[in-house]
Coordinates of C-alpha atoms (C1' of nucleotides) in Angstrom, one line a residue:
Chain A
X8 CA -7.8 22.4 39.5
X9 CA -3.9 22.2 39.4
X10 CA -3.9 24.9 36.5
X11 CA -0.3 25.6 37.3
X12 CA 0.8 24.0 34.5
X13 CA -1.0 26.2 31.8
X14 CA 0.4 29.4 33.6
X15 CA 0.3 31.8 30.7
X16 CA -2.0 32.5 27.5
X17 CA -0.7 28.5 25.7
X18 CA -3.3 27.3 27.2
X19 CA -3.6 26.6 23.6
X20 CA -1.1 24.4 23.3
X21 CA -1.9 22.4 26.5
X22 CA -5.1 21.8 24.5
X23 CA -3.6 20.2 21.7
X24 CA -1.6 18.6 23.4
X25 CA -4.0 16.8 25.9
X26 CA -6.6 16.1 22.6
X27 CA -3.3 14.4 21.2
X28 CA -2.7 12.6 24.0
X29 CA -6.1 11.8 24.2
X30 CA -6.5 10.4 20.9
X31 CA -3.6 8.2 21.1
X32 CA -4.4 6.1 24.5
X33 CA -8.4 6.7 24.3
X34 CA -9.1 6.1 20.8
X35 CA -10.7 8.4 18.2
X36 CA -14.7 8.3 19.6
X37 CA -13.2 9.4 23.1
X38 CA -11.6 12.6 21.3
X39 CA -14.9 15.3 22.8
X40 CA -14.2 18.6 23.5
X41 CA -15.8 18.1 27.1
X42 CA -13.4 15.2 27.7
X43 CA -10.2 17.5 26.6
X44 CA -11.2 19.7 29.0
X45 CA -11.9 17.9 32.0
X46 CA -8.2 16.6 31.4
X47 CA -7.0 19.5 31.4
X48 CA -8.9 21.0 34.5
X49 CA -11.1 23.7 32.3
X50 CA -14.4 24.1 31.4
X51 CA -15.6 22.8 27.6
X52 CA -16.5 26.4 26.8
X53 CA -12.8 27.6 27.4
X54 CA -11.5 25.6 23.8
X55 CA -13.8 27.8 21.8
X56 CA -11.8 30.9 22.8
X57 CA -8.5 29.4 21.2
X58 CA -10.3 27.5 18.6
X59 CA -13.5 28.0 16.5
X60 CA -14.6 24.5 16.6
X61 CA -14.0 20.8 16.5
X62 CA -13.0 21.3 13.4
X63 CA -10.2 23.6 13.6
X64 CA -8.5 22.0 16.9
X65 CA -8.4 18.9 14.0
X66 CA -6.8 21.0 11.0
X67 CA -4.3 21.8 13.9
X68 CA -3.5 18.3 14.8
X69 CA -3.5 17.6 11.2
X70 CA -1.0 20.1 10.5
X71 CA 1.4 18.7 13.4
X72 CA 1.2 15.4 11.8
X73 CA 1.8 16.1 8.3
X74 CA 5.0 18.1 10.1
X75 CA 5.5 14.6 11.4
X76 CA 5.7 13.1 8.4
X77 CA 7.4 15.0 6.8
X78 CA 10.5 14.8 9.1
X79 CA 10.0 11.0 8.5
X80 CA 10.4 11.5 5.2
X81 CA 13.6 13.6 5.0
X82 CA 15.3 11.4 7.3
X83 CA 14.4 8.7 4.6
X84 CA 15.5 10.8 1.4
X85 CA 18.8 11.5 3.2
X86 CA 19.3 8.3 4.3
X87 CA 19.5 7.1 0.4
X88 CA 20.4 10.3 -1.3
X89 CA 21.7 8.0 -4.6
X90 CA 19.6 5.7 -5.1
X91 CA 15.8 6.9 -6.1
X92 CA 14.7 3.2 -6.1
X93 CA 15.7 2.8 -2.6
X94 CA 15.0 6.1 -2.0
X95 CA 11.1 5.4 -2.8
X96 CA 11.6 2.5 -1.1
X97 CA 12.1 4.1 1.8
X98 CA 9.9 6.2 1.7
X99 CA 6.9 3.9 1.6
X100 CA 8.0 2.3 4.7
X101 CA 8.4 5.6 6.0
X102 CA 4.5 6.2 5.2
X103 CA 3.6 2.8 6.5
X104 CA 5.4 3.0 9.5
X105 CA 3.8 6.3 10.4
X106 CA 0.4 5.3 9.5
X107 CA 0.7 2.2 11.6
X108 CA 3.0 3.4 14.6
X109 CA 0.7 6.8 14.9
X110 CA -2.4 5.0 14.0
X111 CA -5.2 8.1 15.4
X112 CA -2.8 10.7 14.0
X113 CA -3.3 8.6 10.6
X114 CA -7.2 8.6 11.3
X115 CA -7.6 11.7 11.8
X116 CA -5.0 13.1 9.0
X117 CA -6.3 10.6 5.8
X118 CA -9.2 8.5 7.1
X119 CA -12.0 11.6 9.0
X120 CA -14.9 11.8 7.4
X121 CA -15.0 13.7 4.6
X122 CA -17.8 16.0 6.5
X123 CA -15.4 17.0 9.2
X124 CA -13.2 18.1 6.7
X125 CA -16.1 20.0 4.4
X126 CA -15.1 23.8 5.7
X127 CA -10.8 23.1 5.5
X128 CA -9.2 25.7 4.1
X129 CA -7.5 24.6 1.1
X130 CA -4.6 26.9 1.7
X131 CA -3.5 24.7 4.9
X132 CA -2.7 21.6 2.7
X133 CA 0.2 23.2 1.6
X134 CA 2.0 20.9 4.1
X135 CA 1.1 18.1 3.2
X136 CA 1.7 18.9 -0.2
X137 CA 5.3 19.0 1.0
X138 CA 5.5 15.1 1.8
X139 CA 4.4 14.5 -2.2
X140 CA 7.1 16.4 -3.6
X141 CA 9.6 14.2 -1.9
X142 CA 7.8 11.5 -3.7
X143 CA 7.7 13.5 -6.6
X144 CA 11.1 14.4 -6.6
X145 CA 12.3 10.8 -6.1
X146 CA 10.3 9.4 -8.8
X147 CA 11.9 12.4 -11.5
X148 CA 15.2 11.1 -10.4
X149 CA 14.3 7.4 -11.2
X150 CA 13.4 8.3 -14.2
X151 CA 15.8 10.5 -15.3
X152 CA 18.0 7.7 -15.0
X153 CA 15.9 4.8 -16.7
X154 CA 15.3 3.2 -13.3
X155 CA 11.3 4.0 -13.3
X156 CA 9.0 4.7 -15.7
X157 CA 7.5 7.7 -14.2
X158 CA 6.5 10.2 -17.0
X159 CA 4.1 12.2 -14.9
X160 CA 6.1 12.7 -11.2
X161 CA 3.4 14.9 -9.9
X162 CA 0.6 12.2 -10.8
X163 CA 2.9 9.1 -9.7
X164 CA 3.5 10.6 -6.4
X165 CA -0.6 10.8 -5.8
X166 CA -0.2 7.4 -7.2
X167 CA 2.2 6.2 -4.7
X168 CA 0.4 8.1 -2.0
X169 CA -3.2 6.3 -3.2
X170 CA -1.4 2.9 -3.0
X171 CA 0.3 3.4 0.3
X172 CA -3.1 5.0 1.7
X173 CA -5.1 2.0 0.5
X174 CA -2.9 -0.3 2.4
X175 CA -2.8 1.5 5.7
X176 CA -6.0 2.5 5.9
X177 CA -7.2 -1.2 5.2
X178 CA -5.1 -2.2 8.2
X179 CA -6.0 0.2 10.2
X180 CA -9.8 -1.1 9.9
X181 CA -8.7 -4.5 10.6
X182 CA -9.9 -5.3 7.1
X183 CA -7.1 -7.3 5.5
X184 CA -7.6 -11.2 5.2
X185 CA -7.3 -13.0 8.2
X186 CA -5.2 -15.5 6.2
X187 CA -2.3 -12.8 5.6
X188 CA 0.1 -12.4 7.5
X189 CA 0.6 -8.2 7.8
X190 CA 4.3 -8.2 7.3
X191 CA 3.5 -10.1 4.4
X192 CA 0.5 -7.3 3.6
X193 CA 2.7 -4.7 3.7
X194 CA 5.8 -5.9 2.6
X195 CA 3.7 -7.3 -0.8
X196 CA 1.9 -3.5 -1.3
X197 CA 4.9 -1.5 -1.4
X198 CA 6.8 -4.0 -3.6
X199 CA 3.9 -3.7 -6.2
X200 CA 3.7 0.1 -5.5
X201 CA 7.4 0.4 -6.8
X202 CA 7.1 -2.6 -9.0
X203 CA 4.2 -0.8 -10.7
X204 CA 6.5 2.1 -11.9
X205 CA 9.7 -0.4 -13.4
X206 CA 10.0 -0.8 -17.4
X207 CA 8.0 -3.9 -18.7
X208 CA 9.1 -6.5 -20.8
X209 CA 7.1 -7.3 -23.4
X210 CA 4.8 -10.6 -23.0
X211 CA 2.6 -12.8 -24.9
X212 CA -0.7 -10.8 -25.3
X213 CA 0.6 -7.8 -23.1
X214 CA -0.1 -4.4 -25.0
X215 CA 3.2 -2.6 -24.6
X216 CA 0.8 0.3 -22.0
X217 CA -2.2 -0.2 -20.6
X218 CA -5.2 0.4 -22.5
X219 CA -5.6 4.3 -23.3
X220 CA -8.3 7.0 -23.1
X221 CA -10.8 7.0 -21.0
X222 CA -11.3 5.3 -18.7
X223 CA -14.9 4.7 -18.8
X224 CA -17.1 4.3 -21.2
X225 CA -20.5 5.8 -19.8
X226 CA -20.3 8.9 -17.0
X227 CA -20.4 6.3 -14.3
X228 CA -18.7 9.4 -12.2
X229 CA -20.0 12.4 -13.9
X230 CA -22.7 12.5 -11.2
X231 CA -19.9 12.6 -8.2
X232 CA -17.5 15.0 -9.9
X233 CA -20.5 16.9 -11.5
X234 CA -21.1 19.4 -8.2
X235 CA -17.8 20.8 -7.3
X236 CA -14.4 21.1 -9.0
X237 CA -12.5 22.1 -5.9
X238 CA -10.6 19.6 -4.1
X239 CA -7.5 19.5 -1.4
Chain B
X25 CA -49.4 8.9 9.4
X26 CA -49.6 7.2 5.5
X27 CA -48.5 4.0 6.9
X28 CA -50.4 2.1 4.2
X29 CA -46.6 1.0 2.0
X30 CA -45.6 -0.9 5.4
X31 CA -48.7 -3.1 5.9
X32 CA -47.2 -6.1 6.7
X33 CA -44.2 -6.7 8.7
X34 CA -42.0 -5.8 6.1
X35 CA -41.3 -2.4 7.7
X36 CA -37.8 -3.9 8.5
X37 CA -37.7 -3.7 4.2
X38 CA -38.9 -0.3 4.3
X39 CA -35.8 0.7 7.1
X40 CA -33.2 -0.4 4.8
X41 CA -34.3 1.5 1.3
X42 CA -35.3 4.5 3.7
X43 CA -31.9 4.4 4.9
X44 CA -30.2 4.0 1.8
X45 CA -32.1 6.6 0.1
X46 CA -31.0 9.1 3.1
X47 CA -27.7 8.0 2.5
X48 CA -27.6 8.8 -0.9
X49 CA -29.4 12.1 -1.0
X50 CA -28.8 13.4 2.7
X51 CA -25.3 12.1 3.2
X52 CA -23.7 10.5 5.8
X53 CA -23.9 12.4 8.9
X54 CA -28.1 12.6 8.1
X55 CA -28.3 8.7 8.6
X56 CA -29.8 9.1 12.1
X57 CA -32.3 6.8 13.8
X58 CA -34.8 9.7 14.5
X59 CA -35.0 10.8 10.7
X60 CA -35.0 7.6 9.1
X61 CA -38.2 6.7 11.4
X62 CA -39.3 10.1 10.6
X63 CA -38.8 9.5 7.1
X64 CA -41.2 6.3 7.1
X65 CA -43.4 7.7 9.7
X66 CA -42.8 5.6 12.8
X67 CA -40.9 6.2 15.8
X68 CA -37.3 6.6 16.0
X69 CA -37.7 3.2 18.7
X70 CA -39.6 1.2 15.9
X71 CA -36.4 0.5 14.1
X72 CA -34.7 -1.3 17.3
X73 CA -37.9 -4.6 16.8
X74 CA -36.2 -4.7 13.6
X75 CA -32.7 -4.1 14.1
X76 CA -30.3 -4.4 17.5
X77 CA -28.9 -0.9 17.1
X78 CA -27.3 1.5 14.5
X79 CA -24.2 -0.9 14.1
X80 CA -26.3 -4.0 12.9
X81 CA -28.9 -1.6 10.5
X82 CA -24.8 -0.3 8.8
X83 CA -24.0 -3.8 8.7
X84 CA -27.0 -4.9 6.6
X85 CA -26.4 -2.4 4.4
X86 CA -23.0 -3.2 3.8
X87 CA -24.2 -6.8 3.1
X88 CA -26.4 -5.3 0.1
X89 CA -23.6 -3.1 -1.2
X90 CA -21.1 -6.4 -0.8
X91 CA -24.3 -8.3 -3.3
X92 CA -24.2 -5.0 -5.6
X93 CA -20.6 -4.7 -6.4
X94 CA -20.3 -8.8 -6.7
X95 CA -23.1 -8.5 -9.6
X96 CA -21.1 -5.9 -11.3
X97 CA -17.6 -7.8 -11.1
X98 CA -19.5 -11.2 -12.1
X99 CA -20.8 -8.5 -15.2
X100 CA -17.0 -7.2 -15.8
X101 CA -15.8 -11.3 -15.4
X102 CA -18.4 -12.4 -17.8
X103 CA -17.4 -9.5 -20.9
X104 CA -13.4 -10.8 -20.5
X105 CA -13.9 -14.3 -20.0
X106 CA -10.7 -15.2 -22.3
X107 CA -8.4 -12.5 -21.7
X108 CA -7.1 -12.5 -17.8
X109 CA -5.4 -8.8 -17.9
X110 CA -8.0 -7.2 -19.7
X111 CA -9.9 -8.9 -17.3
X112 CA -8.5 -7.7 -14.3
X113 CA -9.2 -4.1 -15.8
X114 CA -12.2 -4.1 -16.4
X115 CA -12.7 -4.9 -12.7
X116 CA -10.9 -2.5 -11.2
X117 CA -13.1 -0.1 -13.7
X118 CA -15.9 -1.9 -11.9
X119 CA -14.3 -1.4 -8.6
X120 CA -13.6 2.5 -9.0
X121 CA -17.1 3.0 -11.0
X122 CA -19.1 1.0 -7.9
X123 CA -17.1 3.6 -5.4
X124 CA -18.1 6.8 -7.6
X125 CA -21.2 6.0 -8.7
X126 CA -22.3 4.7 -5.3
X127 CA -20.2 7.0 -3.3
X128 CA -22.3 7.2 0.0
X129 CA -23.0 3.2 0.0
X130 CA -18.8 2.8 -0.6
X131 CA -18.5 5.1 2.3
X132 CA -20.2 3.0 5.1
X133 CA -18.8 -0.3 3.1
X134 CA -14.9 0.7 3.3
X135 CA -14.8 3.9 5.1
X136 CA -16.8 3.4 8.5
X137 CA -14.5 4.1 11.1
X138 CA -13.5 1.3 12.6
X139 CA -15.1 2.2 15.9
X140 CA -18.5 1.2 14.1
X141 CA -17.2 -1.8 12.8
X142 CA -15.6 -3.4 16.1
X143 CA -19.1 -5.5 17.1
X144 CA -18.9 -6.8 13.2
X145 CA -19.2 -10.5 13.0
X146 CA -16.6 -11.2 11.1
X147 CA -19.0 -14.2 9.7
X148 CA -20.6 -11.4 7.6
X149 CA -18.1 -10.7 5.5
X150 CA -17.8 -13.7 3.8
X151 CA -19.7 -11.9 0.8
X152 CA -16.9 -9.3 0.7
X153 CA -14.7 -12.2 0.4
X154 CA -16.1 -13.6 -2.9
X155 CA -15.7 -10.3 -4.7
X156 CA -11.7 -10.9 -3.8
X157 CA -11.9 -14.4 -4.8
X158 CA -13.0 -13.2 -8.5
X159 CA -9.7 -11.0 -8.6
X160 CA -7.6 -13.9 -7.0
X161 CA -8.8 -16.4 -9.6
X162 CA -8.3 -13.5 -12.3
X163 CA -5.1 -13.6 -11.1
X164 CA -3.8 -16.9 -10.8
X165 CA -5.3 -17.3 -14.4
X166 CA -2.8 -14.8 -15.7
X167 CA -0.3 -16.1 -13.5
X168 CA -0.2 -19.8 -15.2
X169 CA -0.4 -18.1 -18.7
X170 CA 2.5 -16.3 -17.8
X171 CA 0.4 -12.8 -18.6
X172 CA 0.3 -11.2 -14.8
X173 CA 3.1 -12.0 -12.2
X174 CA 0.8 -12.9 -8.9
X175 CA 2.7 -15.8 -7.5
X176 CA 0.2 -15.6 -4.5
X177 CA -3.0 -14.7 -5.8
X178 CA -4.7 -14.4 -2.7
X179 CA -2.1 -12.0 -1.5
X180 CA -2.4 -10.2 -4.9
X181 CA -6.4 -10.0 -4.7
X182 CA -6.3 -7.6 -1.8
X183 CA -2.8 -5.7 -2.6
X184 CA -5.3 -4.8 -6.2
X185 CA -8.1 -4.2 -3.4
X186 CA -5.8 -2.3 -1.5
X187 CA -4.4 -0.1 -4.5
X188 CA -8.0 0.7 -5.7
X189 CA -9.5 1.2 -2.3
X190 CA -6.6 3.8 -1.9
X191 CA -7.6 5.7 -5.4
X192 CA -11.4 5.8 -4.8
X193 CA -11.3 6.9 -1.0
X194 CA -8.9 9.8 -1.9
X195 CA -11.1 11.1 -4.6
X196 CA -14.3 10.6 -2.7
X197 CA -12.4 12.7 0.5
X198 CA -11.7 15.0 -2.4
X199 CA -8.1 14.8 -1.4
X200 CA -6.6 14.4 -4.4
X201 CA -4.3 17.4 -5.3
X202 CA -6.6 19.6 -7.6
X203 CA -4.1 19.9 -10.5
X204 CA -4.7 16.4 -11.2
X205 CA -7.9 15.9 -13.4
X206 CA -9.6 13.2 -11.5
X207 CA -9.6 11.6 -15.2
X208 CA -6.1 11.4 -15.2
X209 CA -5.9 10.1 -11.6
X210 CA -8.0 7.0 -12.0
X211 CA -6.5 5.5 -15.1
X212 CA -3.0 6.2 -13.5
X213 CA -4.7 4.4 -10.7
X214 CA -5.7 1.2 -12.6
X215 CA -3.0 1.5 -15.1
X216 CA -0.4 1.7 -12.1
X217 CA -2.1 -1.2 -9.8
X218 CA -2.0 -3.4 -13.4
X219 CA 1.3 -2.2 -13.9
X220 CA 2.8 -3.9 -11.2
X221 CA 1.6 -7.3 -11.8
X222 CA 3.3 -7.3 -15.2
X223 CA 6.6 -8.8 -15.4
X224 CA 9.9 -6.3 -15.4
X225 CA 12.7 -6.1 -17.3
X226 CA 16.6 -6.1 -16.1
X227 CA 17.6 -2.4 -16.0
X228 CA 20.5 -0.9 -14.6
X229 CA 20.5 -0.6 -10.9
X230 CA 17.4 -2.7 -10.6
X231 CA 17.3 -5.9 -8.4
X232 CA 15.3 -8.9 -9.7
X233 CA 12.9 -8.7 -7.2
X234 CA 12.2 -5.8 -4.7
X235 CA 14.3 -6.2 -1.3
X236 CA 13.8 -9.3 1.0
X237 CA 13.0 -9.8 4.3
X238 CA 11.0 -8.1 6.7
X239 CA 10.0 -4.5 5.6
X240 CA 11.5 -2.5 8.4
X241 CA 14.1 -3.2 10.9
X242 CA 12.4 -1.7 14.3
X243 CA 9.2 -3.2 15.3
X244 CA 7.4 -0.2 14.3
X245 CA 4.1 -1.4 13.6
X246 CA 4.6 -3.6 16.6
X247 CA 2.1 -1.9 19.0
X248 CA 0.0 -2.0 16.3
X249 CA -0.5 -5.3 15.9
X250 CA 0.4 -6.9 19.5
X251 CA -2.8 -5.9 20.9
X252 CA -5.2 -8.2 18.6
X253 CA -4.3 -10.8 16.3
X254 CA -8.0 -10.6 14.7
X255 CA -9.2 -9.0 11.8
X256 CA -12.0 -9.0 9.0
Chain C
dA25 C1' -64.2 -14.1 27.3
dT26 C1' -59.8 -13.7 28.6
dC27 C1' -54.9 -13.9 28.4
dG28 C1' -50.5 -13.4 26.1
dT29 C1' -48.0 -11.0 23.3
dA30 C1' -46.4 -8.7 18.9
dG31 C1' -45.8 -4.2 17.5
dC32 C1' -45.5 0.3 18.5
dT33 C1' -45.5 4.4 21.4
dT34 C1' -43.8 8.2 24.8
dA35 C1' -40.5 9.5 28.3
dA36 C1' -36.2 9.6 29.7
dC37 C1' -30.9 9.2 30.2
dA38 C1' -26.4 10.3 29.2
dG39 C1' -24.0 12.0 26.0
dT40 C1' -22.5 15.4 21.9
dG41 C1' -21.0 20.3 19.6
dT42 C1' -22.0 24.9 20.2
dT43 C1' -24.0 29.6 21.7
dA44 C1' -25.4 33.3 24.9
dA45 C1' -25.0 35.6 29.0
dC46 C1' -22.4 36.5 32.9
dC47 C1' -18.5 37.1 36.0
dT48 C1' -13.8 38.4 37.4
dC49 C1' -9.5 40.2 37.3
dT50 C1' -5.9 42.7 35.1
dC51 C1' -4.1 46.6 32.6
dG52 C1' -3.8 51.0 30.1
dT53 C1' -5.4 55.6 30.2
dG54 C1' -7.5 60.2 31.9
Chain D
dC20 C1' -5.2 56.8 41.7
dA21 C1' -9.9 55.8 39.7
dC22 C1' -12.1 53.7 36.2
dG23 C1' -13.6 51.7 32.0
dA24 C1' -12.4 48.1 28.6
dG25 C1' -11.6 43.8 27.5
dA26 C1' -9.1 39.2 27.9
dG27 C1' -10.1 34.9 29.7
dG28 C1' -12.8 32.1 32.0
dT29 C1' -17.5 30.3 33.8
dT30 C1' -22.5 28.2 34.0
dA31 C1' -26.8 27.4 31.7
dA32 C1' -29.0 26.2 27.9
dC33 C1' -30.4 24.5 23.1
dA34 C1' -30.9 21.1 19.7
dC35 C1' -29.2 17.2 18.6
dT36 C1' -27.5 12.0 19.0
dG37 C1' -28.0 6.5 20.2
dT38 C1' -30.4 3.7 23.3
dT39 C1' -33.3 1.8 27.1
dA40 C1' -37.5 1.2 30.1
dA41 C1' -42.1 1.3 30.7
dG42 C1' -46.7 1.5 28.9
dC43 C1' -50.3 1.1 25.5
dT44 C1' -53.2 -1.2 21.9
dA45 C1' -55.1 -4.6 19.2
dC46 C1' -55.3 -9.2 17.6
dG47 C1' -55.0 -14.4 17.8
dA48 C1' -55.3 -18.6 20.5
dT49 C1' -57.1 -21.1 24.2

DNA sequence: ATCGTAGCTTAACAGTGTTAACCTCTCGTG
DNA sequence: CACGAGAGGTTAACACTGTTAAGCTACGAT
């Protein structure tokens, strides 16, 4: 139809950016590679020459929104470039923000099925590797300086990441408590999610860490993590 | 065929364990209406006499997941019945060993997209609710011995819902970054969502309590939330 | 003996992702 | 300039999906 707009070869790009567009005012079932291209006045057929399934056009809009995110959280570790406790501060409400504000991006980036995401190339997560060393980084600092009790930076960032993720994703599926009120929601998860990496006190009956070795004491997991070692 | 196992009207029994067993062997996106029928030798129309559509056969199997992990926290309740932290441990052991162990039936519980959810009467999930009312009261029992700092308990149930939802749903997406060992990751994961119930200590550039006030300044999440004021 | 209906069937609809075959038009080379 | 190659698009089709409408069969009650 009115194919002027896609004059040259990034027809590519008009394709992402019409499933975007898509996926933000229609919703996440409404995302069909049929629909993308009667928006954009092709035929379905046409997205399979610039991409080699449903799968890839989403590793492509996952990309663009861990590039996203990761803006969001630069602008929040310059925006407190002395203080790592504000510093992780702001970068959970960065994270929050973005999950709530860009809610099908989120879906799409953290919540797809984990069979969509079955054939990603492991080498693409390199990005959004990116957005946990900030955390990391932030959480070395803090304790570097006594301010958090972060040993491990590489595991508290996944840490922090599993907290935020918990908390966004639960909202985003409408499946908090009715009785809480979301500011409060979020405001309470990322105070515990920085709270849970400041210094104890000691307490009546509190061991000085939590309990050690394993976990578990049977395999409960061993069947899940039994089949494959490789993860993203 | 060898319709002998569903002589009675039961078949709507022998659905819901067909199902269930699909889930767990075939995965996920094998759950369809034609092979479970196949599966049990009727027709893939049989199962609508028993159940209104896909939505309402998911949400009966989310009701007997709700019953499975509330028998395994009323277990993990009943071994700490003195001790309110090592209480709360061992059911967030319970929490991440149900979402392992039982990794397809915690997908459709807590990882359905929310398309699949919307017709959900939120009456249903008054059993999910009594599995955060064991953590509230866990809570608020360490909170008046002075043990776990959870001024709101109810608030506190799903913020350690929200923590451990994060953790399991990450490593069941095999997200978590591979240099991690998945052991590793889920103590960190309970130790951390423990952690931050425990009481700090003053420490240099630390504020008493983490910042006031609303969590961001922009109505970020605004569009987020100003459509529906619902949720389950 | 006949009627109603519970319980199940087949046929069909409107979708989905994806592939195969074809068509057209431009561009580089002999 | 003529021509073959191939880039870039098309339609038709396949094997699926959830779901509905219409029809069949057999049994229980009047």
């Amino acid at each position: 139809m009115e194919r002027s707009r896609t004059s040259e070869a990034d027809l590519r790009r008009a394709i992402l950016d019409t499933a975007r567009h898509l996926l933000v005012r229609e919703g996440y079932k409404s995302l069909t590679m049929r629909r993308i291209a009667r928006a954009i006045g092709y035929s379905a057929t046409a997205i399979y020459l610039h991409f080699d399934n449903k799968d890839a056009l989403f590793h492509a809009l996952i990309e663009e929104g861990m590039e996203r995110l990761y803006a969001a959280f630069r602008e929040a570790v310059a925006r407190h470039p002395d203080d790592p406790v504000q510093r992780l501060q702001a970068l959970c409400r960065a994270y929050v923000a973005f999950g709530l504000d860009q809610a099908e991006y989120y879906e799409i980036m953290f919540m797809a099925h984990p069979e969509h995401m079955e054939r990603y190339p492991a080498e693409k997560y390199r990005r959004a590797r990116r957005n946990l060393d900030l955390l990391a980084e932030t959480l070395a600092d803090g304790h570097a300086r006594g301010m958090l009790d972060a040993p491990e930076p590489r595991v508290g960032a996944s840490i922090v990441w599993s907290s935020l993720h918990g908390a966004v994703s639960l909202l985003l599926a409408h499946r908090v408590d009715v009785r809480i009120a979301p500011e409060v929601f979020i405001h309470a998860a990322i105070a515990h999610t920085i709270h849970g990496f400041l210094p104890v006190r000691e307490a009546p009956g509190i061991p000085p860490d939590i309990p050690p070795a394993l976990p578990f004491a049977d395999g409960a997991w061993k069947r899940f993590f039994g089949g494959d070692g490789e993860a993203a």
